[in-house]
Amino acid sequence: MRTIPVFSRFLGLCVLATTALGIAACGSGSNAQPQIPLAIVNEVLFLTDQQNSALRFDNGAVYTKGGLRGLIVVRQNVGTYLAFDRTCPYQPQDTCARVRIEPLFRLFDPCCQSQFSFTGQPQGGPATLPMRRYSTALSGNVLTITN
């Protein structure tokens, strides 16, 4: 039976402990935020419908169903639309973590005070991750949102 010297075992344990702490530290920094749970998204918006009239103008935004707590759709320009989950990326497990539209200004979560641009990027508050974005496809006056 072969024996490992005590020092070698000690050194091996130190390397193992340091590696474990390093891996744990990667996920526990100040930027660590829980992930938004995945939701199947397959929604269709008719841009000619009256409830979507805000999408006739650049930076216009509307709420629609889908995602975890609903979706926000933003018109960037005549052919480009962005769709985001309303769940705030800062603390998505909180039931009040729901982003709202402040027309012509920003997207805002009153629960944690996080602010987002109309491209979903964090601009203030504790959130450091962008809003979850879904794919959009425009065909005539029909906008399809999927993941």
Coordinates of N, CA, C and O in Angstrom, one line a residue:
M1 N 0.8 -1.2 0.0 CA 0.0 0.0 0.0 C 0.9 1.2 0.0 O 1.8 1.4 0.8
R2 N 0.6 2.1 -0.9 CA 1.4 3.3 -1.0 C 0.8 4.4 -0.1 O -0.4 4.6 -0.1
T3 N 1.6 5.2 0.6 CA 1.1 6.3 1.4 C 1.5 7.6 0.8 O 2.5 7.8 0.2
I4 N 0.6 8.6 1.0 CA 0.9 9.9 0.5 C 1.4 10.7 1.7 O 0.8 10.7 2.8
P5 N 2.5 11.4 1.5 CA 3.0 12.2 2.6 C 2.0 13.2 3.1 O 1.2 13.7 2.3
V6 N 2.0 13.5 4.4 CA 1.0 14.4 5.0 C 1.0 15.8 4.3 O 0.0 16.4 4.0
F7 N 2.2 16.3 4.0 CA 2.3 17.6 3.4 C 1.6 17.6 2.0 O 0.9 18.6 1.7
S8 N 1.8 16.6 1.2 CA 1.1 16.5 -0.1 C -0.4 16.5 0.0 O -1.1 17.1 -0.7
R9 N -0.9 15.7 1.0 CA -2.3 15.7 1.3 C -2.8 17.1 1.7 O -3.9 17.5 1.2
F10 N -2.1 17.7 2.5 CA -2.5 19.1 3.0 C -2.5 20.1 1.8 O -3.4 20.8 1.6
L11 N -1.5 20.0 1.0 CA -1.4 20.9 -0.2 C -2.6 20.6 -1.2 O -3.2 21.5 -1.7
G12 N -2.9 19.3 -1.4 CA -4.0 19.0 -2.2 C -5.3 19.5 -1.7 O -6.2 20.0 -2.4
L13 N -5.5 19.4 -0.3 CA -6.7 20.0 0.3 C -6.8 21.5 0.1 O -7.9 22.0 -0.1
C14 N -5.7 22.1 0.3 CA -5.6 23.6 0.1 C -6.0 24.0 -1.3 O -6.8 24.9 -1.5
V15 N -5.5 23.3 -2.3 CA -5.8 23.6 -3.7 C -7.3 23.4 -3.9 O -8.0 24.2 -4.6
L16 N -7.8 22.3 -3.4 CA -9.2 21.9 -3.6 C -10.1 23.0 -2.9 O -11.1 23.5 -3.5
A17 N -9.8 23.4 -1.7 CA -10.5 24.4 -1.0 C -10.5 25.8 -1.7 O -11.5 26.5 -1.8
T18 N -9.3 26.1 -2.2 CA -9.2 27.4 -2.9 C -10.0 27.4 -4.2 O -10.7 28.4 -4.5
T19 N -10.0 26.3 -4.9 CA -10.8 26.2 -6.1 C -12.2 26.3 -5.8 O -13.0 27.0 -6.5
A20 N -12.7 25.6 -4.8 CA -14.1 25.6 -4.4 C -14.5 27.0 -4.0 O -15.6 27.5 -4.4
L21 N -13.7 27.7 -3.3 CA -14.0 29.1 -2.9 C -14.0 30.0 -4.1 O -14.9 30.9 -4.2
G22 N -13.1 29.8 -5.0 CA -13.1 30.6 -6.2 C -14.3 30.5 -7.1 O -14.9 31.4 -7.6
I23 N -14.8 29.2 -7.2 CA -16.0 29.0 -8.0 C -17.2 29.6 -7.3 O -18.1 30.2 -7.9
A24 N -17.3 29.4 -6.0 CA -18.4 30.0 -5.2 C -18.4 31.5 -5.3 O -19.5 32.1 -5.4
A25 N -17.2 32.1 -5.3 CA -17.1 33.6 -5.3 C -17.6 34.1 -6.7 O -18.1 35.2 -6.8
C26 N -17.4 33.3 -7.8 CA -17.9 33.8 -9.1 C -19.3 34.1 -9.1 O -19.8 35.0 -9.8
G27 N -20.1 33.3 -8.4 CA -21.6 33.5 -8.4 C -22.1 34.3 -7.3 O -23.3 34.6 -7.2
S28 N -21.2 34.8 -6.4 CA -21.7 35.5 -5.2 C -21.3 36.9 -5.2 O -21.4 37.6 -4.1
G29 N -20.8 37.5 -6.3 CA -20.4 38.9 -6.3 C -21.6 39.8 -6.2 O -22.7 39.4 -6.2
S30 N -21.3 41.1 -6.2 CA -22.4 42.1 -6.0 C -23.3 42.1 -7.3 O -24.4 42.6 -7.2
N31 N -22.8 41.6 -8.4 CA -23.6 41.6 -9.6 C -24.5 40.4 -9.8 O -25.2 40.3 -10.7
A32 N -24.3 39.4 -8.9 CA -25.1 38.2 -9.0 C -26.6 38.5 -8.8 O -27.0 39.1 -7.8
Q33 N -27.4 38.1 -9.8 CA -28.8 38.3 -9.7 C -29.5 37.0 -10.1 O -29.0 36.3 -11.0
P34 N -30.6 36.7 -9.5 CA -31.3 35.4 -9.9 C -31.8 35.5 -11.3 O -32.1 36.6 -11.8
Q35 N -31.8 34.4 -12.0 CA -32.3 34.4 -13.4 C -33.8 34.4 -13.4 O -34.5 33.8 -12.6
I36 N -34.3 35.0 -14.5 CA -35.8 35.0 -14.7 C -36.1 33.6 -15.2 O -35.5 33.1 -16.2
P37 N -37.1 32.9 -14.6 CA -37.4 31.6 -15.1 C -37.9 31.7 -16.6 O -38.5 32.7 -17.0
L38 N -37.6 30.6 -17.3 CA -38.0 30.6 -18.7 C -39.5 30.4 -18.9 O -40.1 29.7 -18.1
A39 N -40.0 31.0 -19.9 CA -41.5 30.9 -20.2 C -41.6 30.7 -21.7 O -40.8 31.4 -22.4
I40 N -42.5 29.9 -22.2 CA -42.7 29.8 -23.6 C -43.4 31.0 -24.1 O -44.5 31.3 -23.6
V41 N -42.9 31.6 -25.1 CA -43.5 32.8 -25.7 C -43.8 32.6 -27.2 O -42.9 32.2 -27.9
N42 N -45.0 32.8 -27.6 CA -45.5 32.7 -29.0 C -46.7 33.5 -29.1 O -47.8 33.0 -29.1
E43 N -46.5 34.8 -29.2 CA -47.6 35.8 -29.3 C -47.7 36.5 -30.6 O -46.6 36.7 -31.3
V44 N -48.9 36.9 -31.0 CA -49.1 37.6 -32.2 C -49.8 38.9 -31.9 O -50.8 38.9 -31.2
L45 N -49.2 40.1 -32.4 CA -49.8 41.4 -32.2 C -50.2 41.9 -33.6 O -49.4 41.9 -34.5
F46 N -51.4 42.4 -33.7 CA -51.9 43.1 -34.9 C -51.7 44.6 -34.7 O -52.3 45.2 -33.9
L47 N -50.7 45.2 -35.4 CA -50.4 46.6 -35.2 C -51.5 47.5 -35.6 O -51.5 48.7 -35.1
T48 N -52.5 47.1 -36.3 CA -53.6 47.9 -36.7 C -54.7 48.0 -35.6 O -55.6 48.8 -35.6
D49 N -54.6 47.1 -34.6 CA -55.6 47.1 -33.5 C -55.4 48.4 -32.6 O -54.3 48.8 -32.4
Q50 N -56.5 48.9 -32.2 CA -56.5 50.2 -31.4 C -55.6 50.1 -30.2 O -54.9 51.0 -29.8
Q51 N -55.6 48.9 -29.5 CA -54.9 48.8 -28.2 C -53.4 48.8 -28.5 O -52.6 49.0 -27.5
N52 N -52.9 48.7 -29.7 CA -51.5 48.8 -30.1 C -51.2 50.1 -30.8 O -50.1 50.2 -31.4
S53 N -52.0 51.1 -30.7 CA -51.8 52.3 -31.4 C -50.5 53.0 -31.0 O -49.9 53.8 -31.8
A54 N -50.0 52.8 -29.8 CA -48.7 53.4 -29.4 C -47.5 52.9 -30.2 O -46.5 53.6 -30.3
L55 N -47.7 51.8 -30.8 CA -46.6 51.2 -31.6 C -46.6 51.8 -33.0 O -45.8 51.3 -33.9
R56 N -47.4 52.8 -33.3 CA -47.3 53.5 -34.6 C -46.2 54.6 -34.5 O -46.0 55.3 -35.6
F57 N -45.6 54.8 -33.4 CA -44.6 55.9 -33.2 C -43.4 55.3 -32.6 O -43.4 54.4 -31.8
D58 N -42.2 55.9 -33.0 CA -40.9 55.5 -32.4 C -41.0 55.7 -30.9 O -41.5 56.7 -30.4
N59 N -40.4 54.7 -30.2 CA -40.4 54.7 -28.7 C -41.8 54.5 -28.1 O -41.9 54.7 -26.9
G60 N -42.8 54.2 -28.9 CA -44.1 53.8 -28.3 C -44.0 52.4 -27.7 O -43.2 51.6 -28.2
A61 N -44.7 52.2 -26.7 CA -44.7 50.9 -26.0 C -46.1 50.5 -25.5 O -46.9 51.3 -25.2
V62 N -46.3 49.2 -25.6 CA -47.6 48.6 -25.1 C -47.3 47.3 -24.3 O -46.2 46.7 -24.4
Y63 N -48.3 47.0 -23.5 CA -48.3 45.7 -22.7 C -49.0 44.7 -23.6 O -50.0 45.0 -24.3
T64 N -48.6 43.5 -23.4 CA -49.3 42.4 -24.0 C -49.1 41.1 -23.2 O -48.2 41.1 -22.3
K65 N -49.9 40.1 -23.4 CA -49.8 38.9 -22.7 C -48.5 38.1 -23.1 O -47.9 38.4 -24.1
G66 N -48.2 37.1 -22.3 CA -47.0 36.3 -22.6 C -45.9 36.4 -21.6 O -46.0 37.2 -20.7
G67 N -44.9 35.6 -21.7 CA -43.8 35.7 -20.8 C -44.2 35.2 -19.4 O -45.2 34.5 -19.2
L68 N -43.4 35.6 -18.4 CA -43.7 35.2 -17.0 C -44.7 36.1 -16.4 O -45.7 35.6 -15.8
R69 N -44.6 37.4 -16.5 CA -45.6 38.4 -16.0 C -46.1 39.4 -17.0 O -46.4 40.5 -16.7
G70 N -46.1 38.9 -18.3 CA -46.6 39.8 -19.3 C -45.3 40.3 -20.1 O -44.2 40.1 -19.7
L71 N -45.6 41.0 -21.2 CA -44.6 41.5 -22.1 C -44.8 43.0 -22.3 O -45.9 43.5 -22.2
I72 N -43.6 43.6 -22.6 CA -43.6 45.0 -23.1 C -43.1 45.0 -24.5 O -42.0 44.4 -24.7
V73 N -43.8 45.6 -25.4 CA -43.3 45.7 -26.8 C -43.0 47.2 -27.1 O -43.8 48.0 -26.8
V74 N -41.8 47.4 -27.6 CA -41.4 48.8 -27.9 C -41.1 48.9 -29.4 O -40.4 48.1 -30.0
R75 N -41.6 50.0 -30.0 CA -41.2 50.3 -31.4 C -39.9 51.1 -31.4 O -39.9 52.2 -30.8
Q76 N -38.9 50.6 -32.0 CA -37.6 51.4 -32.2 C -37.7 52.3 -33.4 O -37.4 53.5 -33.3
N77 N -38.2 51.8 -34.5 CA -38.4 52.6 -35.7 C -39.4 51.8 -36.6 O -40.0 50.8 -36.1
V78 N -39.7 52.3 -37.8 CA -40.8 51.8 -38.6 C -40.7 50.3 -38.8 O -41.7 49.6 -38.9
G79 N -39.6 49.6 -38.8 CA -39.5 48.2 -39.0 C -38.9 47.4 -37.9 O -38.7 46.2 -38.0
T80 N -38.6 48.0 -36.8 CA -37.9 47.4 -35.7 C -38.7 47.5 -34.4 O -39.0 48.6 -33.9
Y81 N -39.0 46.3 -33.8 CA -39.7 46.2 -32.6 C -39.0 45.3 -31.6 O -38.4 44.3 -32.0
L82 N -39.0 45.7 -30.3 CA -38.3 44.9 -29.3 C -39.4 44.4 -28.3 O -40.4 45.1 -28.1
A83 N -39.2 43.2 -27.8 CA -40.2 42.6 -26.8 C -39.4 42.2 -25.6 O -38.4 41.5 -25.7
F84 N -39.9 42.6 -24.4 CA -39.3 42.2 -23.2 C -40.2 41.6 -22.2 O -41.4 42.0 -22.2
D85 N -39.7 40.7 -21.4 CA -40.5 40.2 -20.3 C -40.7 41.3 -19.2 O -39.7 42.0 -19.0
R86 N -41.9 41.5 -18.7 CA -42.1 42.5 -17.7 C -41.4 42.2 -16.3 O -41.3 43.1 -15.5
T87 N -41.0 41.0 -16.1 CA -40.3 40.6 -14.9 C -39.0 41.3 -14.7 O -38.2 41.2 -15.6
C88 N -38.8 42.0 -13.6 CA -37.6 42.7 -13.4 C -36.4 41.7 -13.2 O -36.6 40.8 -12.4
P89 N -35.3 41.9 -13.8 CA -34.2 41.0 -13.7 C -33.5 41.1 -12.3 O -32.6 40.2 -12.0
Y90 N -33.8 42.1 -11.5 CA -33.1 42.3 -10.3 C -33.5 41.2 -9.2 O -32.6 40.5 -8.7
Q91 N -34.7 41.1 -8.9 CA -35.3 40.1 -8.0 C -36.5 39.5 -8.6 O -37.6 39.8 -8.1
P92 N -36.4 38.7 -9.6 CA -37.6 38.2 -10.3 C -38.5 37.3 -9.5 O -39.7 37.2 -9.8
Q93 N -38.0 36.8 -8.4 CA -38.9 36.0 -7.5 C -39.9 36.8 -6.7 O -40.9 36.3 -6.3
D94 N -39.6 38.1 -6.6 CA -40.6 39.0 -5.9 C -41.8 39.2 -6.7 O -41.7 39.5 -7.9
T95 N -43.0 39.0 -6.1 CA -44.2 39.1 -6.9 C -44.5 40.5 -7.4 O -45.2 40.7 -8.3
C96 N -43.9 41.5 -6.7 CA -44.1 42.9 -7.2 C -43.0 43.3 -8.3 O -43.1 44.4 -8.8
A97 N -42.1 42.4 -8.6 CA -41.1 42.8 -9.6 C -41.6 42.8 -11.0 O -41.4 41.9 -11.8
R98 N -42.4 43.9 -11.3 CA -43.0 44.0 -12.6 C -42.8 45.3 -13.2 O -43.2 46.4 -12.7
V99 N -42.1 45.4 -14.4 CA -41.7 46.6 -15.0 C -42.9 47.3 -15.7 O -43.8 46.6 -16.2
R100 N -42.9 48.6 -15.6 CA -44.0 49.4 -16.1 C -43.4 50.3 -17.2 O -42.3 50.7 -17.2
I101 N -44.3 50.8 -18.0 CA -44.0 51.8 -19.1 C -44.2 53.2 -18.5 O -45.3 53.5 -18.0
E102 N -43.2 54.0 -18.6 CA -43.4 55.5 -18.4 C -43.2 56.1 -19.7 O -42.0 56.3 -20.2
P103 N -44.3 56.4 -20.4 CA -44.2 56.8 -21.8 C -43.2 57.9 -22.1 O -43.1 58.9 -21.4
L104 N -42.5 57.7 -23.2 CA -41.5 58.7 -23.7 C -40.4 58.9 -22.7 O -39.6 59.9 -22.9
F105 N -40.3 58.1 -21.7 CA -39.2 58.3 -20.7 C -38.4 57.1 -20.4 O -37.2 57.1 -20.6
R106 N -39.0 56.0 -19.9 CA -38.2 54.9 -19.5 C -39.2 53.7 -19.2 O -40.4 53.8 -19.2
L107 N -38.5 52.6 -18.9 CA -39.2 51.4 -18.3 C -38.8 51.4 -16.8 O -37.6 51.6 -16.5
F108 N -39.7 51.1 -15.9 CA -39.4 51.3 -14.5 C -40.1 50.2 -13.7 O -41.2 49.9 -13.9
D109 N -39.3 49.7 -12.7 CA -39.9 48.7 -11.7 C -40.1 49.5 -10.4 O -39.1 49.7 -9.7
P110 N -41.3 49.8 -10.0 CA -41.5 50.5 -8.8 C -41.2 49.7 -7.5 O -41.0 50.2 -6.5
C111 N -41.1 48.4 -7.7 CA -40.8 47.5 -6.5 C -39.3 47.7 -6.1 O -39.1 47.9 -4.9
C112 N -38.4 47.7 -7.0 CA -37.0 47.9 -6.5 C -36.4 49.2 -7.0 O -35.2 49.4 -6.8
Q113 N -37.1 50.0 -7.8 CA -36.7 51.3 -8.3 C -35.7 51.1 -9.4 O -35.0 52.1 -9.8
S114 N -35.6 50.0 -10.1 CA -34.7 49.8 -11.2 C -35.4 50.5 -12.5 O -36.6 50.5 -12.6
Q115 N -34.5 51.1 -13.3 CA -34.9 51.9 -14.4 C -34.2 51.2 -15.7 O -33.0 50.9 -15.6
F116 N -34.9 51.2 -16.8 CA -34.4 50.6 -18.0 C -34.7 51.5 -19.2 O -35.7 52.2 -19.2
S117 N -33.8 51.5 -20.2 CA -34.0 52.2 -21.4 C -35.1 51.5 -22.2 O -35.4 50.3 -21.9
F118 N -35.5 52.1 -23.3 CA -36.4 51.4 -24.2 C -35.7 50.3 -25.0 O -36.4 49.6 -25.9
T119 N -34.4 50.1 -24.8 CA -33.7 48.9 -25.4 C -33.5 47.8 -24.3 O -32.9 46.8 -24.6
G120 N -34.1 48.0 -23.1 CA -34.0 47.0 -22.1 C -32.8 47.1 -21.2 O -32.6 46.2 -20.3
Q121 N -31.9 48.0 -21.4 CA -30.7 48.1 -20.7 C -30.9 48.9 -19.4 O -31.6 49.9 -19.3
P122 N -30.2 48.4 -18.3 CA -30.4 49.1 -17.0 C -29.8 50.5 -17.0 O -28.7 50.7 -17.6
Q123 N -30.5 51.4 -16.4 CA -30.1 52.8 -16.4 C -30.0 53.4 -15.0 O -29.5 54.5 -14.8
G124 N -30.5 52.7 -14.0 CA -30.5 53.1 -12.6 C -31.2 52.1 -11.7 O -31.8 51.1 -12.2
G125 N -31.0 52.3 -10.4 CA -31.5 51.3 -9.5 C -30.5 50.2 -9.3 O -29.4 50.2 -9.8
P126 N -30.9 49.1 -8.6 CA -30.0 48.0 -8.3 C -29.8 47.0 -9.4 O -28.9 46.3 -9.4
A127 N -30.7 47.0 -10.4 CA -30.5 46.0 -11.5 C -29.3 46.3 -12.3 O -29.0 47.5 -12.7
T128 N -28.5 45.3 -12.6 CA -27.3 45.4 -13.5 C -27.5 44.6 -14.7 O -26.7 44.7 -15.6
L129 N -28.5 43.7 -14.8 CA -28.7 42.9 -16.0 C -29.8 43.5 -16.8 O -30.7 44.2 -16.3
P130 N -29.8 43.4 -18.1 CA -30.8 43.9 -19.0 C -32.1 43.1 -18.8 O -32.1 41.9 -18.3
M131 N -33.2 43.6 -19.3 CA -34.5 42.9 -19.3 C -34.4 41.7 -20.2 O -33.6 41.8 -21.2
R132 N -35.1 40.6 -19.9 CA -35.1 39.5 -20.8 C -35.8 39.9 -22.1 O -36.9 40.4 -22.1
R133 N -35.1 39.6 -23.2 CA -35.6 40.0 -24.5 C -36.1 38.8 -25.3 O -35.4 37.8 -25.3
Y134 N -37.1 39.0 -26.1 CA -37.6 37.9 -27.0 C -37.5 38.3 -28.4 O -37.4 39.5 -28.7
S135 N -37.5 37.4 -29.3 CA -37.4 37.6 -30.7 C -38.7 38.2 -31.3 O -39.8 37.8 -30.9
T136 N -38.6 39.1 -32.3 CA -39.7 39.6 -32.9 C -39.5 39.5 -34.4 O -38.4 39.5 -35.0
A137 N -40.7 39.3 -35.1 CA -40.7 39.2 -36.6 C -41.9 40.0 -37.1 O -43.0 39.7 -36.7
L138 N -41.6 40.9 -38.0 CA -42.7 41.7 -38.6 C -43.0 41.2 -40.0 O -42.1 41.0 -40.8
S139 N -44.3 41.0 -40.2 CA -44.8 40.6 -41.6 C -46.0 41.5 -41.8 O -47.1 41.2 -41.3
G140 N -45.9 42.5 -42.6 CA -47.0 43.4 -42.9 C -47.3 44.2 -41.6 O -46.5 44.8 -41.0
N141 N -48.5 44.0 -41.1 CA -49.0 44.6 -39.9 C -49.1 43.6 -38.7 O -49.8 43.9 -37.7
V142 N -48.4 42.5 -38.9 CA -48.5 41.4 -37.9 C -47.1 41.3 -37.3 O -46.1 41.0 -38.0
L143 N -47.0 41.4 -35.9 CA -45.8 41.2 -35.2 C -45.8 39.9 -34.4 O -46.8 39.8 -33.6
T144 N -44.9 39.0 -34.6 CA -44.9 37.8 -33.9 C -43.7 37.8 -32.9 O -42.6 38.3 -33.3
I145 N -44.0 37.4 -31.7 CA -43.0 37.4 -30.6 C -42.8 36.0 -30.2 O -43.8 35.3 -29.8
T146 N -41.6 35.5 -30.2 CA -41.2 34.2 -29.8 C -39.9 34.1 -29.0 O -39.2 35.1 -28.9
N147 N -39.7 32.9 -28.4 CA -38.4 32.7 -27.8 C -37.8 31.4 -28.4 O -38.3 30.8 -29.2

